[in-house]
Steps between C-alpha positions, in 0.01 A plus 500: 500500500520732208797740466258802557418363818857443632588866366203662667602311833855635472368864421273468799766415722704795347226745552434369861881553579475852354194589697660367820813714469308807398259470783757436766719772367234766532418336859874561590483844380176569700636335801834693516309833460257414778795384735680829419180686588448304806861576632469868399170533685600285774218277467613154627171313379544609139857367503421177665170437299689557181787283552267224627254542203805500258635167629157355477473597151862369447377164648218503228746594231728183608204294482424623152856458409512139607188429295640643212839321534319160528323564184805586333662191623225272369509688157883440504448135548269484200759702297272814474688753709647806353794693620294814541287332761830387681624864479174631657530274777862624549370827534243425751777307716700835473204700599468281817819614599415851466148450689684309780749779544223754536327280781825462672590882440124579634543264811827693573321831486238361713724382776765785465230765572350315761157425328456171668 
């Protein structure tokens, strides 16, 4: 493998991690606003559907993260991994905690307001 191909793979992994993070953060902002609107309007289906869809999106995010992590682990075995990729994966893991907290808070709202 040429040096260009190796570098391109790492760059691609970094770009993927960046897109995942930006996309999920925008999704989180939209979900928070939607849940707040649903609670303010008293429309249970908006709150329940938003929390459910966000939980589903979070599952997709986890699958993408695991796939990316495996590629990085494979690159590490071959000595091609860069610290920036590891940092990006760390950011993704930190975001997973944030997203999980939102889902738990959303479930608390659902049960507290008797939407279920």
